[in-house]
Amino acid sequence: MRKVLLTASVIGLSLQSFSQTKLIEKVSAKADELIIPYERYQLPNGLTVLIHEDHSDPIVHLDVTYHVGSAREELGRSGFAHFYEHMMFQGSDHVEDEQHFKLVSEAGGQMNGSTNTDRTNYFETLPSNKLEMALWLESDRMGWLLDAVTQQKFEVQRATVKNERGQNYDNRPYGLMYEKLGQAIYPYGHPYSWSTIGYLEELDRATLEDLKKFFLRWYGPNNAVLTVAGDVETKQVLSLVEKYFGPINRGPEVKKMDWEKINLESDRYISYEDNIRFPAIVMSFPTVPNFHPDEPALDVLSDILGGSKNSIFFKNFDKAQIAVQSSVSHPCMELGGQFTLSVFALPGTNLAEMEKKIRESLEEFEKRGVSEDDLNSYKARHESQVFQSLENVAGKAGQLAQYYTMMSNPNYIGKDIERYNKVTKEDVIRVYNQYLKGKKCVVLSIVPKGQSQIAANKDNFTPKFTSADFKPDNKQYEGLSYKKPAKEADKFDRSKIPGSGANPVMKVPSVVKGNKAGCDYIITPYDELPIVSLSLLFKAGHRYESINKSGIATLTSSLLDETTKNFSTEAIAGELDRMGSEITIEANDDDIIFNVFCLKKNLSRTLELLNEKVVNPAFNQDDFDRKKSEQLEFIANQVTQARAMADNAFRAKLYKANSILSIPVVGTSTTVESISLDDVKAYYSNLNLKNARIIVVGSIAEKDLNPLFKGLESLTPSKTALVSDKGEFNTFQNFTVYYISKEKAPQSEIRIGYVALPYDATGTFYKANVANFPFGGNFNSRINLNLREKRGFTYGTRAAFEATDLAGPFFITGGFKGVVTDSSMIELVTELRSFHEKGITEDELAFTKSSLGQADALKFEAPQQKGRFLKRLLDYKLETSYLEKQNEVLKGLTSSELNGLIKKYFNLNNMVSVVVGDPKNIEKLKAAGFNVEEIKP
């Protein structure tokens, strides 16, 4: 059945009684307006309910959005909203600890939460027969949470949040950029002057009582919108919502926030040193809140300055090879926005020169002006992005919730598109003059350690921070008390997990397979949106390279995205932009891949431009020199990134030195330096029809691909066919930890594993992944519950088997708090040994079968999901029936059979480990008795 997306008339402000729930409005399909049909209701306690019926896939998506983000926090008490994103998964009165994740996973579903400055949301996607369970879970943490929030849980999640900050802020290059900008652009006390994750010292000062009061103030039903989208019936949803959410008490009233417009009296120069290779300069101007009338024109301005290969910044910085990356963006929030210009310069660059160049680029815009082509290109890409955001029920639910939370109008999508389509050239010039020209900004310099002299200017601004003895204003939290709903309000036993109907029938996509002159192709219809997603893959990835030229596939793919024989880089990018089409090119271990997205109406011309890139690359020397330089800089920059260092060293330990797979896909500085333009041309000659595959998701006919085949047929096959590396790998007898020193790293990256198995759909590889599911394959796995939820050592850790037709690795991976590197390794090893010796429990087996057996309902909703499924069919010569066979295998698996596999494939003695971290923490590993050897990056 086709999804109804599209069009609307509003039956507004009529009231219909469904028990005590009011129908506020109904938006339904009509004519040709882009819309998300829904019905809006409100419960007596103030909870807003949005329901969107979509019966195309047997799934349901729930989103509970609270109008509370870091902007609702008090000065001196940052990070509370994000902290609750963690605490809300820790159980409530009727939901046991860790059970929320477990129940959703066991149902084959997915869930998470997110926090920004202005709102927090919690969401899950499940098979549609689990609707009642999902509503029970969400209602329990809205109305029955606080008694279950214990000091122990509080401390564990405080440690987890610290690990998240370490991983995503403190231990990541440029990770403090936006925090520093916020501190400087907003005045002391402004809620955007601190980051969403908060400051460690303020999290440390927080008490359990502080956190509970925050919940009581902001997490009432009257400050929330519940959105239910998917394969549901509105009447049933309303009945269940009243049942589970109706008794919850209304919370304190919440008013819309307001803040004075930000005006800087002078340029504020700030800087900090970081473990980076590329010095960066970021200039940020205060602008307008989201949905302000000037937001669209400012977005268009940011695009003209730095949003594409036709932009001023791309020409002046990237193509001129004075920077490795430049960008211009205009993120807007509820209280204000920032127009931000960024340049990541080459090593050693004085950022004062970059600031001068940025200001000259703004002056260039004044002379250049705005063209109709600028407007049309932006509007076309904006239209495509809107369609992409609506590819699944999660996207549509998210849009409805966002529009209601920020605009009190879920039916805003048409108006949102209209306000962008109305932007004129005069509007763009006006907002430039109003918000940028002659205006003051924050200028942030991020420089490599020990190079403060290359900052754009001396610091002239110091942010103010709260002191340790600071006393926040508690007025808005006075008089709050926890009043749980009355038990007699329920006509059922809330402590019992709701049952569910029969599992929904999995809808496997229908496919059309074919072969033309040796090229396999596969198409699955998709008529839910007027879009087409296509991938053209050539078996010419990293594994086909020679070792002394490793990285050539990556370099070749980047050059194929440059000048062609008939188009400049800018011209072909401009034409794609005017259609809202995208063509991206990349290389991985296996393939060089052309990924295409376009509106169906633009398919023919988009395929012509794809042909141009594939068949007619110019391979200009200037392009080659620039892309080679960029790749060399990327390689050199990896020594600043702990994750990349760990991944590269782990790969080098797993595979023999004579295997290309021991080397990163991008190559090494030595191998890439040796590649010539003639080498690239020779490697390109291996792209032809016989080693190509085509994957299409869209309602098109096979004949629509004829123009693409015509172009591919013109490619002349190389006289010498590429030969795949055999993927020879090392074997290990005794567990050894190899470490790379990264001074003062707040976290340690740990990898453990070995090369195990090649891919198969229903045999040993499949069964080994089933066995891994309770060990490291889901949130409630042994290793994640132990190291994240119990001990607070990590933001998350996981394990998996990965493979192609070549044997691939089993690995355990994660970032861990540096001071507990030894303890983390001990716990991982202990868990692995216990699993190896004792195997899977019957409860774990039942959980695994339930979870994996129902997860298929979620696999085929969005085009990207369908594309991955089609690729697997082509790569391994599978029929769609393989999924049925997998389910048969899964049902028949016993703990005895899996334990036999666990004995064989989870043996620590066959594994190796790589750790990247501070050497002081590595020394503890030696003291713990591990065999430790240092390696150089």
XYZ file of C-alpha atoms in Angstrom, residues 418-863:
446
model
C 7.002 28.345 1.098
C 9.131 30.719 3.154
C 12.266 29.378 1.443
C 10.679 29.520 -2.010
C 9.818 33.196 -1.460
C 13.427 34.298 -0.866
C 14.550 36.911 -3.385
C 17.946 38.248 -4.403
C 17.107 41.455 -2.572
C 16.370 39.503 0.616
C 19.818 37.907 0.573
C 21.592 41.240 0.052
C 19.493 42.808 2.799
C 20.333 40.174 5.431
C 24.011 40.355 4.477
C 23.984 44.100 5.147
C 21.941 43.702 8.310
C 23.786 40.833 10.016
C 27.318 40.619 8.542
C 28.541 43.758 6.827
C 30.430 45.858 9.325
C 29.097 43.781 12.200
C 31.145 42.388 15.066
C 31.756 38.704 15.608
C 33.646 36.140 17.649
C 36.926 35.055 16.049
C 38.104 31.727 17.409
C 41.582 30.380 16.640
C 42.287 26.692 17.265
C 46.005 26.046 16.995
C 48.282 23.025 17.408
C 49.860 22.686 20.826
C 52.813 25.026 21.271
C 51.804 27.261 18.342
C 49.834 30.031 20.025
C 51.768 32.570 17.929
C 49.796 31.662 14.772
C 46.424 32.652 16.268
C 44.524 35.320 14.314
C 45.038 37.854 17.083
C 45.771 38.114 20.766
C 42.873 37.091 22.971
C 40.859 40.118 24.046
C 37.939 38.344 25.700
C 37.761 35.983 28.674
C 34.474 34.201 29.359
C 33.120 34.421 32.870
C 32.443 31.179 34.746
C 30.561 30.378 37.920
C 32.688 29.736 40.980
C 32.565 26.591 43.091
C 30.581 28.392 45.799
C 28.049 29.863 43.337
C 24.447 29.590 44.555
C 21.894 29.193 41.737
C 18.530 30.911 41.915
C 16.077 28.209 43.002
C 12.834 30.204 42.762
C 11.349 28.225 39.887
C 12.000 24.986 41.780
C 10.419 26.038 45.062
C 7.379 24.125 46.259
C 7.778 21.235 43.841
C 6.814 17.823 45.157
C 6.507 14.412 43.571
C 2.856 13.395 43.271
C 2.454 10.049 41.610
C -0.860 9.295 39.904
C -3.459 7.692 42.148
C -3.474 3.900 41.920
C -7.253 3.807 41.662
C -7.027 5.767 38.404
C -5.811 2.587 36.710
C -8.334 -0.097 35.829
C -5.528 -2.544 35.122
C -2.330 -3.867 36.653
C 0.374 -1.435 35.504
C 3.132 -3.711 36.807
C 2.405 -6.258 34.085
C 4.103 -5.896 30.728
C 1.393 -5.492 28.095
C 0.863 -8.367 25.726
C 0.966 -8.059 21.972
C -0.811 -9.464 18.992
C 0.655 -11.736 16.378
C 3.980 -10.702 14.899
C 3.393 -8.589 11.788
C 4.101 -10.142 8.429
C 7.476 -9.093 7.085
C 7.207 -7.296 3.756
C 10.271 -8.309 1.759
C 10.780 -5.921 -1.165
C 9.989 -7.303 -4.597
C 12.963 -7.187 -6.924
C 13.776 -7.233 -10.606
C 17.158 -8.735 -11.431
C 18.991 -8.592 -14.713
C 22.365 -8.714 -16.413
C 23.575 -6.652 -19.312
C 26.929 -7.462 -20.946
C 28.225 -8.891 -17.674
C 26.820 -6.152 -15.412
C 24.387 -7.371 -12.777
C 21.613 -4.973 -11.859
C 18.741 -5.116 -9.412
C 15.728 -2.830 -8.931
C 13.096 -2.638 -6.218
C 10.013 -0.433 -6.679
C 9.556 2.508 -4.319
C 6.576 4.787 -4.838
C 6.184 6.275 -1.375
C 8.066 9.410 -2.457
C 8.930 10.670 -5.954
C 12.632 9.901 -5.529
C 15.231 7.501 -6.913
C 18.290 6.149 -5.109
C 20.908 4.441 -7.274
C 24.354 2.988 -6.646
C 26.866 2.072 -9.324
C 29.640 -0.114 -7.905
C 32.871 -1.229 -9.552
C 34.932 -4.065 -8.102
C 38.019 -1.874 -7.909
C 38.325 -1.008 -4.231
C 41.273 -1.159 -1.862
C 41.645 -4.959 -1.972
C 42.474 -4.791 -5.711
C 45.392 -2.377 -5.275
C 49.060 -3.266 -5.225
C 50.673 -2.595 -1.857
C 53.155 -0.068 -3.184
C 50.254 1.958 -4.617
C 47.794 1.538 -1.781
C 45.356 4.428 -1.594
C 45.016 4.640 -5.367
C 41.351 3.605 -5.321
C 40.570 6.477 -2.952
C 42.570 8.925 -5.059
C 40.922 7.700 -8.250
C 37.448 8.068 -6.760
C 38.158 11.633 -5.640
C 39.423 12.585 -9.113
C 36.302 11.126 -10.719
C 34.388 13.821 -8.830
C 36.369 16.607 -10.482
C 36.660 18.071 -13.986
C 35.365 16.033 -16.918
C 36.050 16.384 -20.620
C 32.898 18.463 -21.079
C 32.332 20.125 -17.700
C 34.342 21.944 -15.101
C 33.972 20.737 -11.529
C 31.869 23.798 -10.767
C 29.659 23.461 -13.860
C 28.645 19.865 -13.245
C 28.099 20.567 -9.545
C 25.949 23.555 -10.461
C 23.731 21.571 -12.779
C 23.229 18.877 -10.145
C 22.380 21.562 -7.591
C 19.744 23.099 -9.861
C 17.942 19.750 -9.921
C 18.486 18.957 -6.267
C 20.391 15.854 -7.364
C 23.415 14.342 -5.642
C 26.277 12.218 -6.970
C 28.896 11.196 -4.431
C 31.886 8.971 -5.087
C 33.885 6.931 -2.596
C 36.142 3.908 -2.301
C 36.102 1.200 0.341
C 37.833 -2.150 0.744
C 35.757 -3.709 -2.019
C 34.461 -1.095 -4.454
C 34.599 2.285 -6.043
C 31.028 3.499 -5.579
C 28.945 6.184 -7.285
C 25.905 6.982 -5.113
C 23.065 8.889 -6.760
C 20.000 10.552 -5.285
C 17.496 12.519 -7.359
C 13.868 13.382 -7.729
C 12.236 10.989 -10.166
C 11.465 13.815 -12.576
C 15.194 14.522 -12.892
C 16.415 10.927 -13.324
C 17.227 11.119 -17.035
C 19.453 14.196 -16.798
C 21.049 13.009 -13.551
C 22.058 9.745 -15.238
C 23.554 11.730 -18.119
C 25.730 13.600 -15.625
C 26.615 10.324 -13.883
C 27.755 9.017 -17.260
C 29.836 12.121 -17.721
C 31.663 11.485 -14.450
C 32.146 7.769 -15.120
C 33.021 7.854 -18.809
C 34.649 11.236 -19.410
C 36.958 12.161 -16.529
C 39.492 14.765 -17.618
C 42.182 13.734 -15.101
C 43.708 17.222 -15.122
C 47.102 17.621 -13.523
C 45.892 20.489 -11.339
C 43.026 18.397 -9.988
C 45.373 15.492 -9.391
C 47.898 17.611 -7.500
C 45.175 19.098 -5.286
C 43.403 15.808 -4.480
C 46.678 14.011 -3.832
C 47.753 16.779 -1.481
C 44.416 16.543 0.350
C 44.774 12.791 0.738
C 48.302 13.132 2.089
C 47.111 15.726 4.596
C 44.256 13.448 5.645
C 46.719 10.628 6.272
C 49.066 12.871 8.236
C 46.146 14.124 10.331
C 45.239 10.630 11.545
C 47.955 10.743 14.195
C 45.819 13.339 16.021
C 42.798 11.018 16.165
C 42.870 8.238 18.726
C 40.125 6.232 17.021
C 41.853 6.297 13.643
C 45.181 5.409 15.235
C 43.613 2.423 16.992
C 41.744 1.232 13.902
C 44.819 1.488 11.667
C 47.111 -0.275 14.126
C 44.521 -2.998 14.715
C 44.217 -3.627 10.973
C 48.005 -3.852 10.718
C 48.111 -6.496 13.463
C 45.262 -8.579 12.045
C 46.564 -8.990 8.498
C 49.937 -10.106 7.210
C 52.287 -7.407 6.005
C 52.002 -8.668 2.414
C 48.212 -8.145 2.432
C 46.758 -4.863 1.246
C 44.166 -5.206 4.005
C 46.862 -4.509 6.587
C 46.990 -0.944 5.242
C 44.239 1.705 5.633
C 41.951 2.275 2.637
C 43.458 5.745 2.151
C 46.955 4.274 1.979
C 50.073 5.611 3.680
C 52.036 8.775 3.059
C 54.739 6.701 1.344
C 52.417 4.813 -0.992
C 50.278 7.809 -1.932
C 53.342 9.958 -2.509
C 54.467 7.416 -5.113
C 51.219 7.546 -7.127
C 51.385 9.453 -10.416
C 48.600 10.727 -12.638
C 49.442 7.975 -15.127
C 48.991 5.431 -12.326
C 45.495 6.791 -11.686
C 44.630 6.660 -15.398
C 45.803 3.060 -15.552
C 43.804 2.123 -12.470
C 40.717 3.865 -13.849
C 40.892 1.662 -16.952
C 39.727 -1.207 -14.739
C 36.283 0.381 -14.423
C 34.070 -1.261 -16.989
C 30.722 -2.935 -17.502
C 31.978 -6.393 -16.600
C 33.024 -5.527 -13.058
C 30.082 -3.203 -12.356
C 26.837 -3.691 -10.426
C 23.846 -1.384 -10.345
C 21.394 -1.115 -7.446
C 18.213 0.947 -7.791
C 15.489 1.854 -5.316
C 12.693 3.676 -7.102
C 9.658 3.208 -9.294
C 11.472 3.065 -12.600
C 11.515 0.594 -15.474
C 14.548 -1.352 -16.610
C 14.568 0.697 -19.822
C 15.199 3.834 -17.760
C 18.712 2.497 -17.148
C 19.538 2.253 -20.863
C 21.320 5.628 -20.984
C 23.566 4.484 -18.143
C 24.336 1.170 -19.833
C 25.094 2.986 -23.069
C 27.743 5.012 -21.323
C 29.234 2.016 -19.526
C 29.434 0.064 -22.779
C 31.808 2.710 -24.112
C 34.367 1.915 -21.428
C 37.172 -0.243 -22.751
C 38.077 -3.100 -20.401
C 41.677 -3.171 -19.255
C 43.828 -5.829 -20.876
C 44.868 -7.014 -17.420
C 42.041 -7.658 -15.026
C 42.356 -6.584 -11.408
C 43.105 -9.360 -8.940
C 41.721 -9.301 -5.414
C 44.077 -9.538 -2.480
C 43.720 -12.894 -0.719
C 43.356 -11.251 2.661
C 46.033 -13.348 4.362
C 45.849 -12.822 8.079
C 47.887 -13.431 11.194
C 47.077 -16.024 13.806
C 47.861 -15.630 17.478
C 48.801 -18.038 20.254
C 49.028 -15.787 23.301
C 47.043 -12.644 24.004
C 49.267 -9.566 23.633
C 48.396 -5.905 24.101
C 50.111 -3.525 21.684
C 49.923 0.100 22.688
C 50.474 3.468 21.054
C 51.379 6.362 23.304
C 49.108 9.425 23.156
C 50.213 11.842 25.849
C 47.561 13.180 28.217
C 44.708 11.472 26.357
C 41.674 11.558 28.698
C 40.413 8.326 27.153
C 41.946 5.121 25.843
C 40.758 3.447 22.664
C 40.741 -0.347 22.981
C 40.448 -2.943 20.212
C 40.451 -6.713 20.773
C 39.961 -9.373 18.112
C 41.227 -11.523 15.271
C 40.290 -12.490 11.709
C 37.573 -15.106 11.985
C 35.121 -15.982 9.202
C 33.956 -15.155 5.674
C 30.359 -14.080 5.145
C 27.559 -16.530 4.741
C 23.834 -15.889 5.014
C 22.719 -18.927 6.969
C 25.851 -20.849 8.007
C 28.648 -20.397 10.533
C 29.098 -16.653 10.099
C 25.386 -16.015 10.622
C 25.268 -18.297 13.650
C 28.400 -16.714 15.157
C 26.724 -13.306 14.994
C 23.673 -14.774 16.687
C 25.966 -16.057 19.437
C 27.581 -12.620 19.746
C 24.264 -10.800 20.174
C 24.045 -11.260 23.968
C 27.791 -10.819 24.394
C 28.348 -7.569 22.490
C 25.702 -7.121 19.812
C 23.096 -4.948 21.543
C 22.776 -2.302 24.234
C 21.892 -4.914 26.862
C 24.898 -7.054 25.973
C 27.163 -8.392 28.686
C 30.058 -6.076 27.950
C 27.994 -2.896 27.591
C 25.927 -3.470 30.716
C 29.070 -4.219 32.704
C 31.406 -1.479 31.488
C 28.886 1.301 30.785
C 25.817 0.743 32.928
C 27.391 -0.935 35.952
C 30.831 0.666 36.158
C 30.616 3.874 34.127
C 33.947 3.149 32.394
C 32.757 3.980 28.875
C 30.124 5.748 26.801
C 29.593 2.422 25.041
C 31.327 -0.751 23.895
C 30.305 -3.408 21.405
C 31.482 -6.528 19.599
C 30.724 -7.929 16.130
C 31.743 -10.255 13.352
C 32.255 -8.497 10.019
C 33.176 -10.081 6.688
C 32.818 -10.181 2.920
C 33.644 -13.174 0.732
C 37.028 -12.883 2.461
C 37.361 -13.754 6.126
C 36.755 -10.683 8.253
C 37.403 -9.745 11.872
C 35.669 -10.418 15.124
C 36.323 -7.327 17.221
C 35.543 -5.650 20.509
C 35.780 -1.874 20.393
C 35.233 1.181 22.581
C 36.640 4.317 24.140
C 37.283 4.048 27.892
C 38.101 6.505 30.643
C 41.888 6.716 30.667
C 42.407 6.234 34.392
C 40.564 2.908 34.265
C 42.258 1.538 31.151
C 43.573 -1.418 33.115
C 40.239 -2.085 34.802
C 38.427 -1.831 31.496
C 40.759 -4.340 29.864
C 40.413 -6.692 32.837
C 36.622 -6.556 32.638
C 36.556 -7.119 28.864
C 38.907 -10.074 29.137
C 36.983 -11.487 32.094
C 33.696 -11.241 30.192
C 35.231 -12.846 27.115
C 36.710 -15.741 29.087
C 33.467 -16.313 30.966
C 31.479 -16.372 27.740
C 34.000 -18.741 26.172
C 33.930 -21.117 29.125
C 30.265 -21.023 30.162
C 28.536 -20.037 26.934
C 25.118 -18.556 26.369
C 22.338 -18.939 28.917
C 18.844 -20.132 28.044
C 17.449 -16.696 28.930
C 19.968 -15.036 26.618
C 19.065 -17.452 23.830
C 15.361 -16.708 24.219
C 16.061 -12.945 24.230
C 18.258 -13.255 21.130
C 15.719 -15.303 19.188
C 12.929 -12.893 20.040
C 14.958 -9.815 19.129
C 16.483 -11.044 15.883
C 13.317 -12.863 14.867
C 11.203 -9.704 14.986
C 13.799 -7.213 13.738
C 13.052 -7.991 10.076
C 9.917 -5.825 10.303
C 12.178 -2.756 10.482
C 14.648 -3.677 7.750
C 12.974 -2.472 4.577
C 11.306 0.855 5.240
C 13.698 3.492 3.893
C 15.515 3.533 0.518
